Coordinates of C-alpha atoms and ligand atoms in Angstrom, one line a residue:
X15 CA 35.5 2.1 -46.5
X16 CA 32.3 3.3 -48.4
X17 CA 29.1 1.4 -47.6
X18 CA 29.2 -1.0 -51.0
X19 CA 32.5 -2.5 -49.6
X20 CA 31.2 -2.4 -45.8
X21 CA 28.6 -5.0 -47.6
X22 CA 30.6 -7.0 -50.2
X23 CA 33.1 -7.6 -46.6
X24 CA 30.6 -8.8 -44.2
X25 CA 30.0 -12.0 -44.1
X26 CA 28.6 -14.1 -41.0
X27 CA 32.2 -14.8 -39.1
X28 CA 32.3 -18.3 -37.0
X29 CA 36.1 -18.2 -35.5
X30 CA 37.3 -15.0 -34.1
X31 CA 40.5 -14.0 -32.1
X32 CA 41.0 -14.0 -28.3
X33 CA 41.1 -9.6 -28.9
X34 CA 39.3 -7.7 -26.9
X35 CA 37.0 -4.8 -28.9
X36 CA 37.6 -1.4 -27.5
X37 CA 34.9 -0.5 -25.3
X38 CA 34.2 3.2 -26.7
X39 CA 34.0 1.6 -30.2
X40 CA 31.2 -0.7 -29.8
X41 CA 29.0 2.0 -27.5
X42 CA 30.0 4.7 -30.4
X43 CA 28.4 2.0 -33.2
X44 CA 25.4 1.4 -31.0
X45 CA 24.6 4.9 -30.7
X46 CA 25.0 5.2 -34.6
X47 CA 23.4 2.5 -35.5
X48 CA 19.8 3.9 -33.9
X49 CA 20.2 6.5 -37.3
X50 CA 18.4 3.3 -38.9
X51 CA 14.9 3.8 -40.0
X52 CA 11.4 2.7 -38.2
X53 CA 8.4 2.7 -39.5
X54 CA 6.3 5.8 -37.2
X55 CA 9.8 6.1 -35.4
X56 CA 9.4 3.5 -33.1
X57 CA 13.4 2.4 -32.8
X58 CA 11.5 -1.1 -31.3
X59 CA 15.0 -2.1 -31.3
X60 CA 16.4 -2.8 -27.4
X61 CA 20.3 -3.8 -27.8
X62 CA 22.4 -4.8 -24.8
X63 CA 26.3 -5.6 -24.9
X64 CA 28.0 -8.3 -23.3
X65 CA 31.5 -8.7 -22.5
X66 CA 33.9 -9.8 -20.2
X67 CA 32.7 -11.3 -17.0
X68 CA 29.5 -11.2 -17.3
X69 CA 29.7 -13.3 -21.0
X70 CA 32.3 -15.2 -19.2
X71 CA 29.2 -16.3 -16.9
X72 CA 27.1 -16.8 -19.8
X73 CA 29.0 -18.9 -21.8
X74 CA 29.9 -21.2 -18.7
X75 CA 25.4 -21.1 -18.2
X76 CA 25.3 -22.5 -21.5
X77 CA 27.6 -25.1 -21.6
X78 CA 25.4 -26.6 -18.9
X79 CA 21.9 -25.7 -20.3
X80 CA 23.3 -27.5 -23.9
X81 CA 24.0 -30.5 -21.8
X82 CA 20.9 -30.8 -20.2
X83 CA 18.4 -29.2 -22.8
X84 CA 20.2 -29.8 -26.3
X85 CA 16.9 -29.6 -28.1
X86 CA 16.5 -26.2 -26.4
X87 CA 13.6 -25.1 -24.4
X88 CA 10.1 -23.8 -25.3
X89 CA 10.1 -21.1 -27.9
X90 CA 9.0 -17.8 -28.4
X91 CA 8.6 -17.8 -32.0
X92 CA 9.7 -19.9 -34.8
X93 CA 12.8 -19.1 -36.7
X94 CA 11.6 -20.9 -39.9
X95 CA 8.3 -21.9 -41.1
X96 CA 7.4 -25.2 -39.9
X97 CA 7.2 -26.1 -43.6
X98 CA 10.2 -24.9 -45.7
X99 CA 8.8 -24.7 -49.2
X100 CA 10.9 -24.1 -52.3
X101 CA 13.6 -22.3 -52.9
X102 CA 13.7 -21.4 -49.4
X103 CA 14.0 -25.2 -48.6
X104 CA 16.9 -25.9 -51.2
X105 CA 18.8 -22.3 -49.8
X106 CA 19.1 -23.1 -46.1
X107 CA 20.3 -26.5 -47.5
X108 CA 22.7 -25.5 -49.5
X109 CA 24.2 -23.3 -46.8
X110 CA 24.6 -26.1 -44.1
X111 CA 26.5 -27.8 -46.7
X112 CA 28.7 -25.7 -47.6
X113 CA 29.5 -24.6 -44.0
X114 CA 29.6 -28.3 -42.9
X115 CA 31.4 -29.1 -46.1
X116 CA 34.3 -26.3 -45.3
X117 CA 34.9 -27.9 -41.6
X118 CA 34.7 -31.8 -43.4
X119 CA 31.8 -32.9 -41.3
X120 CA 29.9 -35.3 -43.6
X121 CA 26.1 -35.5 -43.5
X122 CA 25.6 -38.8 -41.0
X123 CA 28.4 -37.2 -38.6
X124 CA 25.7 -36.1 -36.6
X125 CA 27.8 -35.7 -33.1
X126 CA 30.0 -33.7 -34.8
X127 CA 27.7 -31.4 -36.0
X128 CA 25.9 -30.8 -32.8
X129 CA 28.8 -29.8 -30.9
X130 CA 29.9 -27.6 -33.7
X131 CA 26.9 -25.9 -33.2
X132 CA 26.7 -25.6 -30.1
X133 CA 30.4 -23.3 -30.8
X134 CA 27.2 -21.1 -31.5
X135 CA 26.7 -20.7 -27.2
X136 CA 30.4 -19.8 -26.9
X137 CA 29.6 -17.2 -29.9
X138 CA 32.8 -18.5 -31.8
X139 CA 35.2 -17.3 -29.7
X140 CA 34.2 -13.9 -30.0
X141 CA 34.7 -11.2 -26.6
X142 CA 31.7 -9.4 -27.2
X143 CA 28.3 -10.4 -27.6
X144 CA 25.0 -8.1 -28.6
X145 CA 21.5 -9.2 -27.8
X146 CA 18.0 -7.6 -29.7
X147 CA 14.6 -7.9 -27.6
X148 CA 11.4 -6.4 -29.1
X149 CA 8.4 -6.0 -27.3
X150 CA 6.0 -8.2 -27.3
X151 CA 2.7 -6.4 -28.9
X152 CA 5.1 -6.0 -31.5
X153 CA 4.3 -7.0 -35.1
X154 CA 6.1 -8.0 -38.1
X155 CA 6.9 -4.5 -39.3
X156 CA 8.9 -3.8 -35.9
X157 CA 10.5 -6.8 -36.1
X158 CA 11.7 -6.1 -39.9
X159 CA 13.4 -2.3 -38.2
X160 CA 15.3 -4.4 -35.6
X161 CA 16.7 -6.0 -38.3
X162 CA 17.6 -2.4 -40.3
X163 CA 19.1 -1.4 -36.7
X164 CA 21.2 -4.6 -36.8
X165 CA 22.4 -4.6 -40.3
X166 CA 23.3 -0.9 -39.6
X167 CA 25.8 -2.5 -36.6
X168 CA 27.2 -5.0 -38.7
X169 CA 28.2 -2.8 -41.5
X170 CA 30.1 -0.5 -39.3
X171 CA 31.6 -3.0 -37.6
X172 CA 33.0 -3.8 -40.8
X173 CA 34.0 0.0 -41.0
X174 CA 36.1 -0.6 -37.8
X175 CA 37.7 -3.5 -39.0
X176 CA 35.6 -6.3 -36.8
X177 CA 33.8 -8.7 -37.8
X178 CA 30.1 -10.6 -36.6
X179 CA 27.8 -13.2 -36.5
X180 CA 24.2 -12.6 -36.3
X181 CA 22.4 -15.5 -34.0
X182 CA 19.3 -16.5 -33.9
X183 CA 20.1 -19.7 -32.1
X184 CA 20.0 -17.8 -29.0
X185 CA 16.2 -17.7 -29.9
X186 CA 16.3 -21.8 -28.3
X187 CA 16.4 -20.6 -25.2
X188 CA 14.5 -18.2 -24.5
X189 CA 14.0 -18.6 -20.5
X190 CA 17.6 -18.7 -19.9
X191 CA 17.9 -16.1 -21.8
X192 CA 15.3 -14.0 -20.7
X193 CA 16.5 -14.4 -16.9
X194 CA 20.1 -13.8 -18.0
X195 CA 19.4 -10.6 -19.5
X196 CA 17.2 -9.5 -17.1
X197 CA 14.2 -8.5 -19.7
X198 CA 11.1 -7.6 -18.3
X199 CA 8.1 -10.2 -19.3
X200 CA 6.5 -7.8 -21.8
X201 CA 10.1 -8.2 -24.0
X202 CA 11.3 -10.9 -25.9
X203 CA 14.8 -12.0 -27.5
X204 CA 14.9 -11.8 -31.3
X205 CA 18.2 -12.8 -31.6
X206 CA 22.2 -12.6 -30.6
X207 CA 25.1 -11.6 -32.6
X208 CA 28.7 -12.6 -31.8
X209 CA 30.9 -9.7 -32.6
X210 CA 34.9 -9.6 -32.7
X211 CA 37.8 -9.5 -34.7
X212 CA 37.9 -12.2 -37.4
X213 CA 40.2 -15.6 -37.1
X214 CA 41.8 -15.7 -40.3
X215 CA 42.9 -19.2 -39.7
X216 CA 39.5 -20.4 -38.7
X217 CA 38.3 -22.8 -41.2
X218 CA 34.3 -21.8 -41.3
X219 CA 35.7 -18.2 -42.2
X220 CA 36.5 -19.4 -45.6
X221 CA 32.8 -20.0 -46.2
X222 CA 31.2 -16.9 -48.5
X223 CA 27.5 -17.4 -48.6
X224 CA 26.1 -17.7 -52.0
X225 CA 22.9 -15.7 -53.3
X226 CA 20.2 -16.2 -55.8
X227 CA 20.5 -14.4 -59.2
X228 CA 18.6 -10.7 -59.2
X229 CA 15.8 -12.1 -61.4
X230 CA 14.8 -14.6 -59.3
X231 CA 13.8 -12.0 -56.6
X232 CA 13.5 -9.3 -58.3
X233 CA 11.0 -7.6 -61.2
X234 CA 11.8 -4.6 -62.7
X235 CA 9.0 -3.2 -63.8
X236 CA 8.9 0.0 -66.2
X237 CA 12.9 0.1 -66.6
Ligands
FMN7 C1 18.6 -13.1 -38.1 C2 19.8 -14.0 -38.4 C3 20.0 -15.1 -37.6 C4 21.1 -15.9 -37.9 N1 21.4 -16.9 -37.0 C5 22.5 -17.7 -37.2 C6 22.9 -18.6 -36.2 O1 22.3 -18.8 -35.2 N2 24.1 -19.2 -36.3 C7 24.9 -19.0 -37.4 O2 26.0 -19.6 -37.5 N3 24.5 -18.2 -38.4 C8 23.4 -17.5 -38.3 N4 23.0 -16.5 -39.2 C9 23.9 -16.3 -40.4 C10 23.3 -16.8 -41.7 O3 23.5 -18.2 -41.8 C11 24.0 -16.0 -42.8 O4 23.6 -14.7 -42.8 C12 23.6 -16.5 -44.2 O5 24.0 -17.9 -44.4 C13 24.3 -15.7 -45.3 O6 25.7 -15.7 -45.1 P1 26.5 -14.4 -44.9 O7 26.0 -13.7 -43.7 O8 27.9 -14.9 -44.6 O9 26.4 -13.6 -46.1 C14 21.9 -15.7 -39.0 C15 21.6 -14.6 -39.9 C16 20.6 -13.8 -39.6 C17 20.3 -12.6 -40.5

């Protein structure tokens, strides 16, 4: 697989199989990944991997904490601007409906799309999970190379024939989180990714994620 089909094949997987990922394959990608650039080098990235038991406990930790906290807890930071303008507004949209659409949840079905979401805590099935903390003195151009390390993972996980999900959901939890992982109080969660073989059958993975035209984000100038 050359890189432009590791990216035209990932797409953001929500149903995966009940296969276990070989352990020496997802330390080897981890390691790899780091080749991704920072600005002065930094590598702000911290990763930790999650499998087996130990997720076991976590998943079991968050089908309580969803019960008794299902707007989440305080956050850390904001996933989204408080106010979406447009286009941004009419993308993420767009996106929910066409997810929600593929699984035939309609709009008012509210209960049903909570606890599909919340298939989000049990990461979809998948057997291995990967967290990303930053520090906290951090600014927005660290936070822009975790997400270079993390698109480096997904695209070879698509190299080694598995698929992912990045999640920043885990992002409404942040205390849980931060005493699950163990992180010390100068680091933060940016976000989780589910990570596993895809569920063919698994209706959400039928969804393929549209994008904007190239001249509505981008200008060439001089060319
Ligand atoms: C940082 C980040 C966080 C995301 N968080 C979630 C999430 O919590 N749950 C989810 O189902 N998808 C999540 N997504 C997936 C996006 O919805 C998805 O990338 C987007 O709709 C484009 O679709 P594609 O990844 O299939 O191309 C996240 C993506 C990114 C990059």
């Amino acid at each position: 697989m050359n890189v432009s089909e590791a990216i035209a094949s990932r797409r953001s997987i929500r149903g995966f199989l009940d296969r276990p990922v070989p352990p020496e394959l997802i330390r080897r990608i981890v390691e790899q990944a780091a080749r991704a650039p920072s600005g002065g080098n930094l590598q702000p990235w911290h990763i930790q991997v999650v499998a087996g038991e130990p997720l076991q406990e976590l998943k079991a930790i968050m089908r309580r904490r969803i019960e008794e906290a299902p707007r989440g807890e305080p956050k850390e930071y904001d996933t989204y601007p408080e106010e979406l303008v447009s286009p941004y507004k009419e993308r993420r949209y767009r996106i929910g409906e066409d997810l929600y659409g593929q699984l035939g949840i309609p709009r008012e079905d509210k209960p049903a799309r909570r606890a599909w979401f919340a298939r989000n805590f049990q990461f979809f099935g998948a057997p291995l999970a990967l967290f990303c903390s930053i520090d906290r003195r951090m600014g927005p151009p660290q936070w822009s190379d975790c997400g270079m390390y993390l698109q480096n993972v997904m695209l070879l996980l698509r190299e080694a024939g598995l698929d992912s999900c990045p999640q920043e959901c885990w992002a409404m939890y942040p205390q849980t989180m931060q005493r699950f992982l163990g992180l010390p109080p100068h680091q933060m969660l940016f976000t989780g990714m589910a990570i596993g073989y895809a569920d063919p059958d698994a209706p959400a993975n039928r969804l393929h994620a549209g994008r904007a035209s190239t001249s509505e984000f981008c200008q060439f100038i001089g060319l």
